[in-house]
C-alpha atoms as an extended CHARMM CRD file, in Angstrom:
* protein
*
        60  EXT
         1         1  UNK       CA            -39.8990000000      -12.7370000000      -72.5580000000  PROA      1               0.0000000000
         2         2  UNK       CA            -40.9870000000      -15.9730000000      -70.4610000000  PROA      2               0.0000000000
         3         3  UNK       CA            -41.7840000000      -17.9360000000      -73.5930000000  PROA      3               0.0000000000
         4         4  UNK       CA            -38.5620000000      -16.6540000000      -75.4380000000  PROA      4               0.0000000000
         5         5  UNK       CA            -36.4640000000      -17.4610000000      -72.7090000000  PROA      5               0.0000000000
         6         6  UNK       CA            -38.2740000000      -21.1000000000      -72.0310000000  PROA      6               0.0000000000
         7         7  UNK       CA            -38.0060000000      -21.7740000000      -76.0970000000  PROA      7               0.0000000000
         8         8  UNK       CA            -34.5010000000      -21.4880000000      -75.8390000000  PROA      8               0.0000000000
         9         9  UNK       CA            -33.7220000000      -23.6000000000      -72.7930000000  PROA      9               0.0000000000
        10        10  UNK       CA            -35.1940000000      -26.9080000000      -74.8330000000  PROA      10              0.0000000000
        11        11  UNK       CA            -32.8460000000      -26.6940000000      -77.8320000000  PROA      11              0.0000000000
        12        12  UNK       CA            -30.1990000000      -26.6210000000      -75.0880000000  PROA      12              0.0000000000
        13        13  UNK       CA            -31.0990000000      -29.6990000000      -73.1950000000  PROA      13              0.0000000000
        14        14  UNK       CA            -33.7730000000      -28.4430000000      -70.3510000000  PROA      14              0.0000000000
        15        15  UNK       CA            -36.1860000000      -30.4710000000      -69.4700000000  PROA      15              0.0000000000
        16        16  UNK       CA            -39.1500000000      -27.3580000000      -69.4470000000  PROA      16              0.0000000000
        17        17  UNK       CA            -42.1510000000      -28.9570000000      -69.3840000000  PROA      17              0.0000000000
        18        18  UNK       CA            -43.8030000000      -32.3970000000      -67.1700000000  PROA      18              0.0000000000
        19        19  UNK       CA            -42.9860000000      -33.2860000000      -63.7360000000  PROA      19              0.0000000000
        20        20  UNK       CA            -39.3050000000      -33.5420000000      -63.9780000000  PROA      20              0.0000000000
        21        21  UNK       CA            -39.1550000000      -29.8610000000      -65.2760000000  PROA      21              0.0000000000
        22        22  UNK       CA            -37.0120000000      -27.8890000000      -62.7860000000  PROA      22              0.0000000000
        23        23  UNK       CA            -37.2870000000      -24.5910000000      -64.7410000000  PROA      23              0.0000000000
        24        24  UNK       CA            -38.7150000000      -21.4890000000      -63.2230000000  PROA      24              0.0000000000
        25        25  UNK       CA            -38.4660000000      -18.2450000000      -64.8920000000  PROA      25              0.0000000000
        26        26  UNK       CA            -39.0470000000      -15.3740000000      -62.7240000000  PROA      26              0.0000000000
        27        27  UNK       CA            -37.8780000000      -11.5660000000      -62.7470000000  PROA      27              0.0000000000
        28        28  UNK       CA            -34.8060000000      -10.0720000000      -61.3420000000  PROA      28              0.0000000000
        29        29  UNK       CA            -36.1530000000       -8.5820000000      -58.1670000000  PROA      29              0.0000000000
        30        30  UNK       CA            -38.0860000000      -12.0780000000      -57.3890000000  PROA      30              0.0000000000
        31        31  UNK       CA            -34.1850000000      -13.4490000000      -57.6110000000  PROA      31              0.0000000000
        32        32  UNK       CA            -32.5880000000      -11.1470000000      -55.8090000000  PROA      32              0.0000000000
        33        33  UNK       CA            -35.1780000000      -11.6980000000      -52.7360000000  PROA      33              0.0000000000
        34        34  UNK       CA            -34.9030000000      -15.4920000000      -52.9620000000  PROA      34              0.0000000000
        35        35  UNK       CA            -31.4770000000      -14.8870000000      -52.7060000000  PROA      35              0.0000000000
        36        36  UNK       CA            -31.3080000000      -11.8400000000      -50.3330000000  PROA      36              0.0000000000
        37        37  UNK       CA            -33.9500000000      -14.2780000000      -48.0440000000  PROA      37              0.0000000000
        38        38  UNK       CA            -31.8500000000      -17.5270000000      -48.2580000000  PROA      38              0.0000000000
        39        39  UNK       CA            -28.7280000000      -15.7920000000      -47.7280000000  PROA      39              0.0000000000
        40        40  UNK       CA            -29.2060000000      -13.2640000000      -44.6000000000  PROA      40              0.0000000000
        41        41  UNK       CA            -26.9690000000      -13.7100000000      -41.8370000000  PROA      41              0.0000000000
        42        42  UNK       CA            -30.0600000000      -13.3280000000      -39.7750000000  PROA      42              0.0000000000
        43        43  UNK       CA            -32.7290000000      -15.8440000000      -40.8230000000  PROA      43              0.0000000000
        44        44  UNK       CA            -36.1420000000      -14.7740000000      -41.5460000000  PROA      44              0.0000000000
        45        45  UNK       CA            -39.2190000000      -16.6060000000      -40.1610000000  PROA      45              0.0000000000
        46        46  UNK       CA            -43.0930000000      -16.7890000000      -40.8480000000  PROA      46              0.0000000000
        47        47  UNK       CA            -44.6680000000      -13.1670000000      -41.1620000000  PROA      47              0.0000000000
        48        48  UNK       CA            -41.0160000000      -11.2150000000      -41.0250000000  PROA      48              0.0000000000
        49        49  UNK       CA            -40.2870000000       -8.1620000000      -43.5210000000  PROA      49              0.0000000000
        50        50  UNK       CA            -37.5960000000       -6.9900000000      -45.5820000000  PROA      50              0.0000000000
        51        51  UNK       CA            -36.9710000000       -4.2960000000      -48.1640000000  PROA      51              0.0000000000
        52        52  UNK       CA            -35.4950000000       -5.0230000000      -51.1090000000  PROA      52              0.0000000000
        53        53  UNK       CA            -34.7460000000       -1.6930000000      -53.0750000000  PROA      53              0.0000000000
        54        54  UNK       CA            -32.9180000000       -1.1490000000      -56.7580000000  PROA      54              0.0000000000
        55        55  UNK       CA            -30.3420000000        1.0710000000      -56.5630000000  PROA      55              0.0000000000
        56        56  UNK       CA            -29.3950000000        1.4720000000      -59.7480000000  PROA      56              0.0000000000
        57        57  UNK       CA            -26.8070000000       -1.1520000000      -60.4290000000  PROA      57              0.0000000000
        58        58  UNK       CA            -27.8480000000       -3.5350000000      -58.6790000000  PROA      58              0.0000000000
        59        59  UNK       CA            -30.3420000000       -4.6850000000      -55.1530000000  PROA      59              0.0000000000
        60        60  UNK       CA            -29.9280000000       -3.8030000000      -51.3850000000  PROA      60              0.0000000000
């Protein structure tokens, strides 16, 4: 799905490969903890935890 999704993004004017390529593809759950972690009212620091669980419709 990586490659498909990476062999699209060039016809459409992403720069996807060398050093000025800014795309990452990653899963759903790695978003929604980058985002979840960036975007808690309470920061996180070095060695914290948090659970990120799939309800079903969408992350908690």
């Amino acid at each position: 799905a990586h490659e498909t999704t990476r062999s699209c993004a060039e016809p459409a004017g992403m720069q996807v490969t060398g050093a000025r390529s800014r795309l990452q593809i990653i899963t759903k759950p790695e978003a929604a903890g980058i985002y979840a972690a960036r975007n808690m009212r309470l920061g996180l620091n070095l060695g914290d935890t948090f659970v990120l669980c799939d309800v079903g419709g969408g992350y908690v």
